[in-house]
Coordinates of C-alpha atoms in Angstrom, one line a residue:
Chain U
X1 CA -6.6 -15.2 -14.8
X2 CA -10.1 -15.1 -16.2
X3 CA -11.7 -12.9 -13.5
X4 CA -8.9 -10.3 -13.9
X5 CA -9.3 -10.3 -17.7
X6 CA -13.0 -9.7 -17.3
X7 CA -12.4 -6.9 -14.8
X8 CA -10.0 -5.2 -17.3
X9 CA -12.4 -5.7 -20.1
X10 CA -15.3 -4.3 -18.1
X11 CA -13.7 -1.4 -16.1
X12 CA -10.3 -0.8 -17.8
X13 CA -9.7 2.2 -20.1
X14 CA -7.1 2.3 -22.8
X15 CA -5.7 5.8 -23.3
X16 CA -3.6 6.5 -26.3
X17 CA -1.1 3.9 -27.4
X18 CA 0.1 2.6 -24.0
X19 CA -1.8 3.7 -20.9
X20 CA -3.9 1.0 -19.2
X21 CA -6.1 2.7 -16.6
X22 CA -7.5 0.2 -14.1
X23 CA -7.9 2.6 -11.2
X24 CA -11.5 1.4 -10.7
X25 CA -10.3 -1.9 -9.1
X26 CA -6.5 -2.0 -8.8
X27 CA -4.6 1.1 -8.1
X28 CA -6.8 3.9 -6.8
X29 CA -9.9 2.1 -5.7
X30 CA -9.2 -1.5 -4.8
X31 CA -11.8 -4.2 -5.3
X32 CA -10.8 -6.1 -2.3
X33 CA -12.2 -9.6 -3.1
X34 CA -10.7 -9.6 -6.6
X35 CA -7.3 -8.4 -5.2
X36 CA -7.1 -11.3 -2.7
X37 CA -8.1 -13.8 -5.4
X38 CA -5.2 -12.4 -7.5
X39 CA -2.9 -12.9 -4.5
X40 CA -4.1 -16.5 -4.1
X41 CA -3.4 -17.2 -7.8
X42 CA 0.1 -15.7 -7.5
X43 CA 0.7 -17.8 -4.4
X44 CA -0.4 -20.9 -6.2
X45 CA 2.0 -20.2 -9.1
X46 CA 4.9 -19.6 -6.8
X47 CA 4.2 -22.3 -4.2
X48 CA 7.3 -24.3 -5.3
X49 CA 9.6 -21.2 -5.3
X50 CA 9.6 -21.2 -1.4
X51 CA 10.2 -17.5 -0.9
X52 CA 11.2 -16.1 2.5
X53 CA 9.8 -12.7 1.8
X54 CA 7.9 -10.6 -0.7
X55 CA 9.4 -7.4 -2.0
X56 CA 7.5 -4.7 -3.7
X57 CA 7.7 -0.9 -4.2
X58 CA 5.3 1.7 -2.8
X59 CA 2.6 2.7 -3.4
X60 CA 0.4 0.6 -5.6
X61 CA 2.4 -2.6 -5.4
X62 CA 1.7 -2.9 -1.7
X63 CA -1.8 -4.2 -2.0
X64 CA -1.1 -7.1 -4.4
X65 CA 2.1 -8.0 -2.4
X66 CA 0.1 -8.2 0.8
X67 CA -2.7 -10.3 -0.8
X68 CA 0.0 -12.7 -2.1
X69 CA 1.8 -12.8 1.3
X70 CA -1.5 -13.5 3.0
X71 CA -2.0 -16.6 0.8
X72 CA 1.6 -17.8 1.4
X73 CA 1.2 -18.3 5.2
X74 CA 1.7 -14.7 6.0
X75 CA 5.1 -14.2 4.5
X76 CA 6.6 -10.8 5.5
X77 CA 6.2 -8.0 2.9
X78 CA 9.0 -5.4 2.4
X79 CA 8.2 -2.4 0.4
X80 CA 10.9 -0.2 -1.1
X81 CA 10.4 3.5 -0.6
X82 CA 10.6 6.3 -3.0
X83 CA 12.5 9.3 -1.5
X84 CA 14.2 9.7 1.8
X85 CA 12.4 10.2 5.1
X86 CA 13.7 12.0 8.1
X87 CA 14.3 8.8 10.1
X88 CA 16.0 6.8 7.4
X89 CA 18.6 4.3 8.4
X90 CA 22.0 5.0 7.0
X91 CA 22.4 1.4 5.8
X92 CA 20.2 1.3 2.8
X93 CA 20.3 -0.3 -0.6
X94 CA 19.3 2.1 -3.4
X95 CA 18.5 1.9 -7.1
X96 CA 17.3 4.4 -9.7
X97 CA 14.0 3.8 -11.4
X98 CA 12.4 5.8 -14.2
X99 CA 8.7 6.0 -13.7
X100 CA 6.8 5.6 -16.9
X101 CA 3.6 6.9 -15.4
X102 CA 5.0 9.9 -13.6
X103 CA 7.7 10.7 -16.3
X104 CA 10.4 11.2 -13.7
X105 CA 13.3 9.3 -12.1
X106 CA 12.8 8.0 -8.6
X107 CA 15.4 6.6 -6.3
X108 CA 13.9 3.5 -4.5
X109 CA 15.4 2.5 -1.2
X110 CA 15.2 -0.4 1.2
X111 CA 16.8 -0.7 4.6
X112 CA 19.3 -3.5 4.2
X113 CA 18.3 -5.2 7.4
X114 CA 14.9 -6.0 5.9
X115 CA 16.6 -8.0 3.1
X116 CA 18.8 -10.3 5.1
X117 CA 21.6 -11.8 3.1
X118 CA 20.5 -15.1 1.4
X119 CA 16.8 -14.5 1.7
X120 CA 14.8 -15.9 -1.1
X121 CA 12.9 -13.0 -2.5
X122 CA 9.6 -13.0 -4.5
X123 CA 9.1 -9.7 -6.3
X124 CA 5.4 -8.6 -6.7
X125 CA 4.1 -5.6 -8.5
X126 CA 0.8 -4.5 -9.9
X127 CA 2.1 -3.5 -13.3
X128 CA 4.9 -4.4 -15.6
X129 CA 5.7 -2.1 -18.5
X130 CA 9.3 -1.4 -19.4
X131 CA 10.5 -3.3 -16.4
X132 CA 12.2 -0.4 -14.6
X133 CA 10.6 -1.0 -11.2
X134 CA 11.5 -4.7 -11.3
X135 CA 15.0 -4.1 -12.5
X136 CA 15.3 -1.6 -9.6
X137 CA 14.1 -4.1 -7.1
X138 CA 16.5 -6.7 -8.5
X139 CA 19.3 -4.2 -8.1
X140 CA 18.3 -3.8 -4.4
X141 CA 18.4 -7.6 -3.9
X142 CA 21.8 -7.8 -5.6
X143 CA 23.2 -5.3 -3.1
X144 CA 22.1 -7.6 -0.2
X145 CA 23.0 -10.9 -1.9
X146 CA 19.4 -12.1 -2.0
X147 CA 18.4 -14.6 -4.7
X148 CA 15.2 -13.7 -6.6
X149 CA 13.0 -16.8 -6.9
X150 CA 10.4 -15.2 -9.1
X151 CA 8.5 -12.1 -10.2
X152 CA 4.7 -12.0 -10.0
X153 CA 2.8 -9.3 -11.8
X154 CA -0.9 -8.3 -11.9
X155 CA -1.0 -6.7 -15.4
X156 CA 1.8 -6.9 -17.9
X157 CA 2.0 -4.7 -20.9
X158 CA 3.0 -7.4 -23.3
X159 CA 3.6 -4.8 -26.1
X160 CA 6.5 -3.3 -24.1
X161 CA 9.9 -4.7 -23.5
X162 CA 9.9 -5.3 -19.7
X163 CA 8.6 -8.8 -19.7
X164 CA 10.6 -10.0 -22.7
X165 CA 13.9 -8.6 -21.1
X166 CA 13.2 -10.3 -17.8
X167 CA 12.3 -13.6 -19.3
X168 CA 15.4 -13.5 -21.5
X169 CA 17.4 -13.2 -18.3
X170 CA 15.9 -16.5 -17.1
X171 CA 13.7 -14.9 -14.4
X172 CA 10.7 -17.0 -13.4
X173 CA 8.1 -14.3 -14.3
X174 CA 4.4 -14.7 -14.4
X175 CA 1.6 -12.2 -15.0
X176 CA -2.1 -12.6 -14.3
X177 CA -3.1 -10.7 -17.4
X178 CA -1.2 -9.6 -20.4
X179 CA -2.3 -6.6 -22.5
X180 CA -1.3 -7.0 -26.1
X181 CA -2.3 -3.5 -27.3
X182 CA -4.7 -0.7 -27.2
X183 CA -7.0 0.1 -30.1
X184 CA -9.4 3.0 -30.0
X185 CA -9.6 2.9 -26.2
X186 CA -10.1 -0.8 -26.1
X187 CA -7.7 -2.9 -24.1
X188 CA -6.6 -6.0 -26.0
X189 CA -5.8 -9.0 -23.9
X190 CA -3.8 -12.2 -24.5
X191 CA -5.6 -15.5 -23.8
X192 CA -4.8 -17.2 -20.5
Chain E
X1 CA -4.4 -4.1 21.4
X2 CA -2.1 -6.3 23.4
X3 CA -0.2 -7.9 20.6
X4 CA 0.5 -4.6 18.9
X5 CA 1.7 -3.1 22.2
X6 CA 4.1 -6.0 22.6
X7 CA 5.4 -5.5 19.0
X8 CA 6.0 -1.8 19.7
X9 CA 7.7 -2.6 22.9
X10 CA 9.9 -5.3 21.3
X11 CA 10.7 -3.8 17.9
X12 CA 9.8 -0.1 18.1
X13 CA 12.4 2.6 18.5
X14 CA 11.8 6.0 20.0
X15 CA 13.9 8.7 18.4
X16 CA 14.2 12.1 20.0
X17 CA 11.0 13.5 21.5
X18 CA 8.4 12.4 19.0
X19 CA 9.6 9.8 16.3
X20 CA 8.1 6.4 16.7
X21 CA 9.9 4.0 14.4
X22 CA 8.1 0.8 13.7
X23 CA 9.4 0.0 10.3
X24 CA 10.3 -3.5 11.4
X25 CA 6.6 -4.6 11.3
X26 CA 4.3 -1.8 10.1
X27 CA 5.6 0.7 7.5
X28 CA 8.6 -0.6 5.7
X29 CA 8.6 -4.3 6.5
X30 CA 5.1 -5.6 7.2
X31 CA 4.6 -8.5 9.7
X32 CA 1.7 -9.9 7.7
X33 CA -0.1 -11.9 10.4
X34 CA 0.0 -9.1 12.9
X35 CA -1.3 -6.6 10.3
X36 CA -4.3 -8.8 9.5
X37 CA -5.1 -9.2 13.2
X38 CA -4.9 -5.4 13.5
X39 CA -7.4 -5.2 10.7
X40 CA -9.7 -7.7 12.3
X41 CA -9.6 -5.7 15.5
X42 CA -10.5 -2.5 13.7
X43 CA -13.3 -4.3 11.9
X44 CA -14.6 -5.5 15.2
X45 CA -14.6 -2.0 16.6
X46 CA -16.4 -0.6 13.6
X47 CA -18.8 -3.4 12.8
X48 CA -21.8 -1.2 13.9
X49 CA -20.7 1.8 11.9
X50 CA -21.7 0.0 8.6
X51 CA -19.2 1.7 6.3
X52 CA -19.6 1.4 2.5
X53 CA -15.9 1.9 1.8
X54 CA -12.6 2.5 3.5
X55 CA -10.5 5.5 2.7
X56 CA -6.8 5.8 3.3
X57 CA -3.8 7.7 1.9
X58 CA -0.8 6.2 0.1
X59 CA 1.6 4.7 0.9
X60 CA 1.8 3.2 4.3
X61 CA -1.9 3.5 5.1
X62 CA -2.8 1.0 2.3
X63 CA -1.8 -2.1 4.2
X64 CA -3.9 -1.6 7.3
X65 CA -6.8 -0.3 5.2
X66 CA -6.7 -3.5 3.2
X67 CA -6.5 -5.7 6.2
X68 CA -9.5 -4.0 7.7
X69 CA -11.4 -4.2 4.5
X70 CA -10.7 -7.9 4.2
X71 CA -12.2 -8.4 7.7
X72 CA -15.3 -6.4 6.7
X73 CA -16.6 -8.6 4.0
X74 CA -14.2 -7.2 1.4
X75 CA -15.2 -3.6 1.5
X76 CA -13.6 -1.6 -1.3
X77 CA -10.5 0.5 -0.4
X78 CA -9.9 3.9 -1.9
X79 CA -6.5 5.4 -1.4
X80 CA -5.9 9.1 -1.9
X81 CA -2.8 9.8 -3.9
X82 CA 0.0 12.3 -3.3
X83 CA 0.9 14.2 -6.4
X84 CA -0.6 14.2 -9.9
X85 CA -0.2 11.4 -12.4
X86 CA -0.2 11.7 -16.2
X87 CA -3.5 10.0 -16.5
X88 CA -5.4 11.8 -13.7
X89 CA -9.0 12.4 -14.1
X90 CA -10.0 16.1 -14.1
X91 CA -12.8 15.5 -11.6
X92 CA -10.8 15.2 -8.4
X93 CA -11.2 16.2 -4.8
X94 CA -8.0 17.8 -3.3
X95 CA -6.7 18.7 0.1
X96 CA -3.4 20.0 1.4
X97 CA -1.6 17.9 4.0
X98 CA 1.6 18.8 5.9
X99 CA 3.7 15.6 6.4
X100 CA 5.3 15.6 9.8
X101 CA 7.6 12.7 8.7
X102 CA 8.8 14.3 5.5
X103 CA 8.6 17.9 6.6
X104 CA 6.8 19.1 3.5
X105 CA 3.3 19.9 2.2
X106 CA 1.6 17.3 0.0
X107 CA -1.6 17.7 -1.9
X108 CA -3.7 14.5 -1.6
X109 CA -6.2 13.7 -4.3
X110 CA -9.0 11.3 -4.9
X111 CA -11.0 10.8 -8.1
X112 CA -14.5 11.9 -7.0
X113 CA -16.1 8.9 -8.7
X114 CA -14.5 6.7 -6.1
X115 CA -16.2 8.6 -3.3
X116 CA -19.8 8.5 -4.5
X117 CA -22.0 11.1 -2.8
X118 CA -23.6 9.7 0.4
X119 CA -21.1 6.8 0.9
X120 CA -20.4 6.0 4.5
X121 CA -16.7 6.3 4.8
X122 CA -14.4 4.7 7.4
X123 CA -11.0 6.3 7.4
X124 CA -8.0 4.1 8.2
X125 CA -4.4 5.1 8.7
X126 CA -1.3 3.5 10.2
X127 CA -0.4 6.6 12.3
X128 CA -2.1 9.5 13.9
X129 CA 0.2 12.4 15.0
X130 CA -1.0 15.9 14.5
X131 CA -4.0 14.7 12.5
X132 CA -3.1 16.4 9.2
X133 CA -3.6 13.3 7.1
X134 CA -7.0 12.6 8.7
X135 CA -8.1 16.2 8.4
X136 CA -7.1 16.0 4.7
X137 CA -9.1 12.9 4.1
X138 CA -12.1 14.4 5.9
X139 CA -11.8 17.4 3.6
X140 CA -11.9 15.1 0.6
X141 CA -15.1 13.5 2.0
X142 CA -16.7 16.9 2.6
X143 CA -16.1 17.7 -1.1
X144 CA -18.1 14.6 -2.2
X145 CA -20.8 14.8 0.6
X146 CA -19.7 11.5 2.2
X147 CA -20.4 11.1 5.9
X148 CA -17.4 9.8 8.0
X149 CA -18.6 7.0 10.2
X150 CA -15.3 6.6 12.0
X151 CA -11.5 6.8 12.0
X152 CA -9.4 3.7 12.8
X153 CA -5.7 4.1 13.6
X154 CA -2.9 1.7 14.2
X155 CA -0.7 3.8 16.4
X156 CA -1.7 7.2 17.9
X157 CA 0.8 9.6 19.3
X158 CA -1.2 10.5 22.3
X159 CA 1.2 13.3 23.2
X160 CA 0.3 15.2 20.1
X161 CA -2.9 17.1 19.3
X162 CA -4.4 15.1 16.4
X163 CA -6.4 12.6 18.4
X164 CA -7.7 15.2 20.9
X165 CA -8.8 17.5 18.1
X166 CA -10.6 14.8 16.2
X167 CA -12.4 13.5 19.4
X168 CA -13.4 17.1 20.3
X169 CA -15.1 17.2 16.9
X170 CA -17.2 14.2 17.9
X171 CA -15.5 11.8 15.5
X172 CA -15.7 8.1 16.4
X173 CA -11.9 7.6 16.6
X174 CA -10.2 4.5 17.8
X175 CA -6.5 3.6 17.9
X176 CA -5.1 0.2 18.5
X177 CA -2.1 1.5 20.5
X178 CA -1.5 4.9 22.0
X179 CA 2.0 6.2 22.6
X180 CA 2.1 8.6 25.6
X181 CA 5.7 9.7 25.2
X182 CA 9.3 8.8 24.4
X183 CA 12.0 8.6 27.2
X184 CA 15.6 7.9 26.4
X185 CA 14.6 5.9 23.2
X186 CA 11.9 4.0 25.0
X187 CA 8.4 4.2 23.7
X188 CA 5.9 4.6 26.5
X189 CA 2.4 3.2 25.9
X190 CA -1.0 3.7 27.4
X191 CA -2.8 0.7 28.8
X192 CA -5.4 -0.9 26.6

């Protein structure tokens, strides 16, 4: 997606070998117009997948999931939670996810009643790196017998294994921008 | 807001004396159409406040903040983060917040460059209980010399002190629904 690639080139910072910092417009400060155009583009790419709901994981996935849902006739959004709350339902699906950014293992959880059996699930996340978050959400869907009709990503780190692994599984995965590497702080991007 | 009051009456669960569970449509599963109408109503109430940006705190505040921002000509949304990340900027504003839901103290943080000095800030959050999260966000704004032009809330627990304290400070605070109490699992609501 050309506009996203331009925003990454203009505002993104590459740090070290593999950190892509886009907190200026995507995951700390949100450039609202761009975000909704990203959601519209994902909606366009998945219009034939006919999802019943969108699944993401808190916190930074929520914005893009919601923008996509808005562009798909206000599909419901379910966001998996990290860590238990006081009022948690006992009937939850759980999966372990190692967070690359935070360097720790999280458990993500979703109340099973929000993934009704047989629901066609579109997974949306802002980033795809080693694919742990997506694999965790897929594990949640497996526990509730929900087919995954696709995975839509804002920015994919194409130099990591997550995307390759998911595509090798036959998942219908699309990313709005693919980072191919970082050189001297510059973020290198694949062509659209 | 009538539609929100109806959703609370239909889908909300009151637990004990003070837990208002609305995860069916607001903070675990999001009913997207309703959420955007909530944002439109908050935008209408704050149209004269002329904010430059919307500030919220992850995770569940993000959705309503974004819906409000969308209805205010795509204002930028900044969400304060809980807990440090690997790539955090050193120049952050910080505040301590006790989470009533999770029964623990969090530090919330925002990169100062996303709250430029003098920016007119509209604070949005899904819930207002004892007001800790709002007070924390106000402390962040104080550190960057940003005036707060208003606070918009989805659901206020009117039987707790948060709203009273903020109004006593002269803050322009509005809530789309006010819970006055919980009786035998039933959520009692103030009239609009």
